[in-house]
CSV table of C-alpha atoms in Angstrom, one decimal:
chain,number,residue,atom,x,y,z
A,26,UNK,CA,-0.3,78.7,-29.4
A,27,UNK,CA,2.9,77.2,-30.6
A,28,UNK,CA,2.1,75.1,-33.6
A,29,UNK,CA,5.7,74.0,-34.0
A,30,UNK,CA,7.6,72.7,-31.0
A,31,UNK,CA,11.2,71.9,-30.4
A,32,UNK,CA,11.2,70.4,-27.0
A,33,UNK,CA,15.0,70.2,-26.5
A,34,UNK,CA,16.5,73.6,-26.0
A,35,UNK,CA,20.0,72.2,-26.3
A,36,UNK,CA,22.0,69.2,-27.5
A,37,UNK,CA,25.6,68.3,-27.1
A,38,UNK,CA,27.4,65.6,-29.2
A,39,UNK,CA,30.9,64.4,-29.8
A,40,UNK,CA,32.5,65.2,-33.1
A,41,UNK,CA,32.0,62.4,-35.6
A,42,UNK,CA,28.8,61.1,-33.9
A,43,UNK,CA,25.3,61.6,-35.1
A,44,UNK,CA,23.2,64.6,-34.1
A,45,UNK,CA,19.4,64.2,-34.0
A,46,UNK,CA,17.3,67.2,-33.6
A,47,UNK,CA,13.6,66.8,-33.2
A,48,UNK,CA,10.5,68.8,-34.0
A,49,UNK,CA,6.8,68.3,-33.5
A,50,UNK,CA,3.8,70.1,-35.0
A,51,UNK,CA,0.2,70.3,-34.2
A,52,UNK,CA,-1.4,71.7,-37.4
A,53,UNK,CA,-2.2,68.8,-39.8
A,54,UNK,CA,-2.6,71.3,-42.6
A,55,UNK,CA,1.2,71.9,-42.7
A,56,UNK,CA,2.7,70.4,-45.8
A,57,UNK,CA,6.1,71.9,-46.1
A,58,UNK,CA,8.8,71.8,-43.5
A,59,UNK,CA,12.2,73.4,-43.3
A,60,UNK,CA,15.3,73.5,-41.1
A,61,UNK,CA,17.3,76.7,-40.6
A,62,UNK,CA,20.7,77.1,-39.0
A,63,UNK,CA,21.7,80.2,-37.1
A,64,UNK,CA,25.1,81.3,-35.9
A,65,UNK,CA,25.4,84.1,-33.3
A,66,UNK,CA,25.0,87.6,-34.7
A,67,UNK,CA,23.8,86.3,-38.0
A,68,UNK,CA,20.3,85.6,-39.5
A,69,UNK,CA,19.0,82.1,-39.9
A,70,UNK,CA,20.1,80.3,-43.1
A,71,UNK,CA,18.2,77.7,-44.9
A,72,UNK,CA,19.5,74.2,-44.5
A,73,UNK,CA,17.1,71.6,-45.9
A,74,UNK,CA,13.4,71.1,-46.5
A,75,UNK,CA,10.9,68.4,-47.1
A,76,UNK,CA,7.4,68.4,-48.5
A,77,UNK,CA,4.6,66.2,-47.1
A,78,UNK,CA,4.6,63.9,-50.1
A,79,UNK,CA,8.0,62.6,-49.0
A,80,UNK,CA,9.2,61.0,-45.8
A,81,UNK,CA,12.9,61.6,-46.2
A,82,UNK,CA,15.2,64.1,-47.9
A,83,UNK,CA,18.9,64.0,-47.9
A,84,UNK,CA,21.6,66.5,-48.6
A,85,UNK,CA,25.1,65.5,-47.9
A,86,UNK,CA,25.5,65.0,-44.2
A,87,UNK,CA,22.0,66.3,-43.5
A,88,UNK,CA,18.9,64.2,-43.6
A,89,UNK,CA,15.4,65.2,-42.7
A,90,UNK,CA,12.8,62.6,-41.8
A,91,UNK,CA,9.0,63.3,-41.7
A,92,UNK,CA,6.5,61.2,-39.9
A,93,UNK,CA,3.1,62.7,-40.8
A,94,UNK,CA,1.0,60.3,-38.7
A,95,UNK,CA,3.0,61.4,-35.6
A,96,UNK,CA,3.3,65.0,-36.8
A,97,UNK,CA,7.0,64.7,-36.2
A,98,UNK,CA,10.2,65.5,-38.1
A,99,UNK,CA,13.8,65.1,-37.3
A,100,UNK,CA,17.1,66.4,-38.6
A,101,UNK,CA,20.0,64.0,-38.6
A,102,UNK,CA,23.6,65.2,-39.0
A,103,UNK,CA,26.2,62.5,-39.7
A,104,UNK,CA,29.0,62.9,-39.0
A,105,UNK,CA,28.7,65.9,-36.7
A,106,UNK,CA,31.5,68.5,-37.0
A,107,UNK,CA,32.4,71.4,-34.7
A,108,UNK,CA,31.3,73.9,-37.4
A,109,UNK,CA,27.8,72.5,-37.0
A,110,UNK,CA,27.5,74.1,-33.6
A,111,UNK,CA,24.6,76.5,-34.0
A,112,UNK,CA,21.0,77.0,-33.2
A,113,UNK,CA,18.7,75.0,-35.4
A,114,UNK,CA,15.1,76.1,-36.1
A,115,UNK,CA,12.4,73.9,-37.5
A,116,UNK,CA,9.7,75.6,-39.5
A,117,UNK,CA,6.4,74.6,-41.1
A,118,UNK,CA,3.9,76.1,-43.6
A,119,UNK,CA,1.0,75.4,-45.9
A,120,UNK,CA,2.1,75.4,-49.5
A,121,UNK,CA,-1.5,75.0,-50.6
A,122,UNK,CA,-2.5,78.3,-48.9
A,123,UNK,CA,-0.8,81.3,-50.4
A,124,UNK,CA,-0.1,83.3,-47.3
A,125,UNK,CA,3.4,82.2,-46.5
A,126,UNK,CA,2.5,82.1,-42.8
A,127,UNK,CA,5.5,80.1,-41.8
A,128,UNK,CA,5.7,79.0,-38.1
A,129,UNK,CA,9.0,78.4,-36.4
A,130,UNK,CA,9.9,76.3,-33.4
A,131,UNK,CA,11.9,77.9,-30.5
A,132,UNK,CA,15.2,76.4,-31.7
A,133,UNK,CA,17.7,73.8,-30.4
A,134,UNK,CA,21.2,74.8,-29.6
A,135,UNK,CA,23.6,72.2,-30.9
A,136,UNK,CA,27.1,72.0,-29.6
A,137,UNK,CA,29.6,69.6,-31.3
A,138,UNK,CA,32.6,68.9,-29.1
A,139,UNK,CA,36.0,68.2,-30.7
B,29,UNK,CA,27.7,92.7,-49.6
B,30,UNK,CA,24.8,91.0,-47.8
B,31,UNK,CA,21.8,90.2,-49.9
B,32,UNK,CA,19.4,91.3,-47.1
B,33,UNK,CA,20.6,94.3,-45.1
B,34,UNK,CA,19.0,95.5,-41.9
B,35,UNK,CA,19.6,98.9,-40.3
B,36,UNK,CA,20.4,99.6,-37.6
B,37,UNK,CA,22.0,96.5,-36.2
B,38,UNK,CA,21.5,97.6,-32.6
B,39,UNK,CA,19.2,100.2,-31.1
B,40,UNK,CA,18.5,101.3,-27.5
B,41,UNK,CA,15.6,103.6,-27.0
B,42,UNK,CA,13.1,104.7,-24.5
B,43,UNK,CA,9.4,103.9,-23.9
B,44,UNK,CA,7.1,106.0,-26.1
B,45,UNK,CA,9.6,106.8,-28.8
B,46,UNK,CA,8.9,106.1,-32.5
B,47,UNK,CA,11.3,103.6,-34.0
B,48,UNK,CA,11.8,102.6,-37.6
B,49,UNK,CA,13.8,99.5,-38.6
B,50,UNK,CA,14.8,99.3,-42.2
B,51,UNK,CA,15.4,96.4,-44.6
B,52,UNK,CA,16.7,96.4,-48.1
B,53,UNK,CA,17.5,93.5,-50.4
B,54,UNK,CA,19.4,92.9,-53.6
B,55,UNK,CA,18.0,89.5,-54.3
B,56,UNK,CA,15.1,90.8,-56.5
B,57,UNK,CA,12.5,88.9,-54.5
B,58,UNK,CA,8.9,90.1,-54.4
B,59,UNK,CA,8.1,88.7,-51.0
B,60,UNK,CA,9.4,90.3,-47.8
B,61,UNK,CA,8.8,89.6,-44.1
B,62,UNK,CA,9.4,90.9,-40.7
B,63,UNK,CA,9.8,88.6,-37.7
B,64,UNK,CA,10.7,89.0,-34.1
B,65,UNK,CA,12.7,86.5,-32.0
B,66,UNK,CA,12.2,86.1,-28.3
B,67,UNK,CA,13.9,83.5,-26.1
B,68,UNK,CA,11.9,80.3,-25.9
B,69,UNK,CA,9.5,81.4,-28.6
B,70,UNK,CA,11.4,81.2,-31.9
B,71,UNK,CA,10.6,83.5,-34.7
B,72,UNK,CA,7.1,85.0,-35.0
B,73,UNK,CA,5.8,86.7,-38.1
B,74,UNK,CA,4.8,90.4,-37.7
B,75,UNK,CA,4.0,91.5,-41.2
B,76,UNK,CA,4.6,90.3,-44.8
B,77,UNK,CA,4.3,91.7,-48.2
B,78,UNK,CA,4.0,89.9,-51.5
B,79,UNK,CA,4.6,93.0,-53.6
B,80,UNK,CA,4.7,96.8,-53.3
B,81,UNK,CA,0.9,97.1,-53.1
B,82,UNK,CA,0.3,94.1,-50.9
B,83,UNK,CA,0.7,94.2,-47.1
B,84,UNK,CA,-0.6,91.5,-44.7
B,85,UNK,CA,-0.7,91.1,-41.0
B,86,UNK,CA,1.2,88.2,-39.5
B,87,UNK,CA,0.8,86.4,-36.2
B,88,UNK,CA,1.7,89.4,-33.9
B,89,UNK,CA,1.1,92.7,-35.8
B,90,UNK,CA,-0.4,94.7,-32.9
B,91,UNK,CA,1.8,97.7,-32.0
B,92,UNK,CA,3.6,97.6,-35.4
B,93,UNK,CA,3.2,99.0,-38.8
B,94,UNK,CA,5.1,98.5,-42.1
B,95,UNK,CA,5.8,100.3,-45.3
B,96,UNK,CA,6.9,98.7,-48.6
B,97,UNK,CA,8.5,101.7,-50.3
B,98,UNK,CA,9.8,99.7,-53.3
B,99,UNK,CA,10.4,96.1,-54.2
B,100,UNK,CA,13.7,96.2,-52.5
B,101,UNK,CA,12.7,98.1,-49.3
B,102,UNK,CA,10.5,97.1,-46.4
B,103,UNK,CA,10.5,99.0,-43.2
B,104,UNK,CA,9.0,98.2,-39.8
B,105,UNK,CA,7.8,100.9,-37.4
B,106,UNK,CA,7.0,101.0,-33.7
B,107,UNK,CA,4.8,104.1,-33.3
B,108,UNK,CA,5.2,104.2,-29.5
B,109,UNK,CA,7.7,101.7,-28.3
B,110,UNK,CA,7.0,99.7,-25.1
B,111,UNK,CA,9.4,97.5,-23.2
B,112,UNK,CA,7.9,94.2,-24.2
B,113,UNK,CA,8.8,95.0,-27.8
B,114,UNK,CA,12.4,94.4,-26.8
B,115,UNK,CA,13.5,91.6,-29.1
B,116,UNK,CA,15.7,90.6,-32.0
B,117,UNK,CA,14.0,91.6,-35.3
B,118,UNK,CA,14.7,89.8,-38.6
B,119,UNK,CA,13.8,90.8,-42.1
B,120,UNK,CA,13.5,88.0,-44.7
B,121,UNK,CA,12.8,87.7,-48.4
B,122,UNK,CA,11.6,84.9,-50.7
B,123,UNK,CA,11.1,84.4,-54.4
B,124,UNK,CA,7.7,82.7,-54.5
B,125,UNK,CA,5.5,80.3,-52.6
B,126,UNK,CA,7.3,77.3,-51.2
B,127,UNK,CA,10.8,78.8,-51.5
B,128,UNK,CA,13.0,79.1,-48.4
B,129,UNK,CA,13.3,82.6,-46.9
B,130,UNK,CA,16.6,84.5,-46.9
B,131,UNK,CA,17.2,86.4,-43.7
B,132,UNK,CA,19.1,89.5,-42.8
B,133,UNK,CA,21.4,89.5,-39.8
B,134,UNK,CA,18.9,91.1,-37.4
B,135,UNK,CA,18.3,94.2,-35.4
B,136,UNK,CA,18.7,94.0,-31.7
B,137,UNK,CA,16.2,96.4,-30.2
B,138,UNK,CA,16.1,97.3,-26.5
B,139,UNK,CA,13.3,99.5,-25.1
B,140,UNK,CA,13.9,100.9,-21.7
């Protein structure tokens, strides 16, 4: 069963506009969420995270929002740049349970057009 | 040099062969992980290790085994490869609970 879902396989936006990537989860015990970015032929790299005690975390052009009641998180990229074109994975885990069993979504391919 | 190095980067082999994928890291992290990536399924955890004497099964461990030879080395074995093990395999490391994982560049494995 996929406990973390990214329902949009792809997203295309114009350079300078906002990119919004969405992620839903089913396990209410998840309390730590991350976004990873992956370029072709490379491994995923950590982008930004948020714990369940917060509803927003910002790092430069990247902001992650968490809605615990809806079990939904989103990544906003403003403004989008062509170099942001990559696959973005959402991930979730339980910090309170020391097994590091992190669950990943299937990924969303973002294309930023010049 | 990469912090997390996977070898080989690509491998094509036949059904029934024994395969070993290797991972080494220079980050000094205690925790190491093996994932596989399949289209439409994201990354799924195969095995993880919190230190040299600690090995744990992940979500999809059947058909795989691992060995933690040293803090810096974690290998994944397919004792008798089958075609549905064709996938992209990633090794990752992390420092402690709650820290993001650092991934290698992956091994593309094809089993004919």
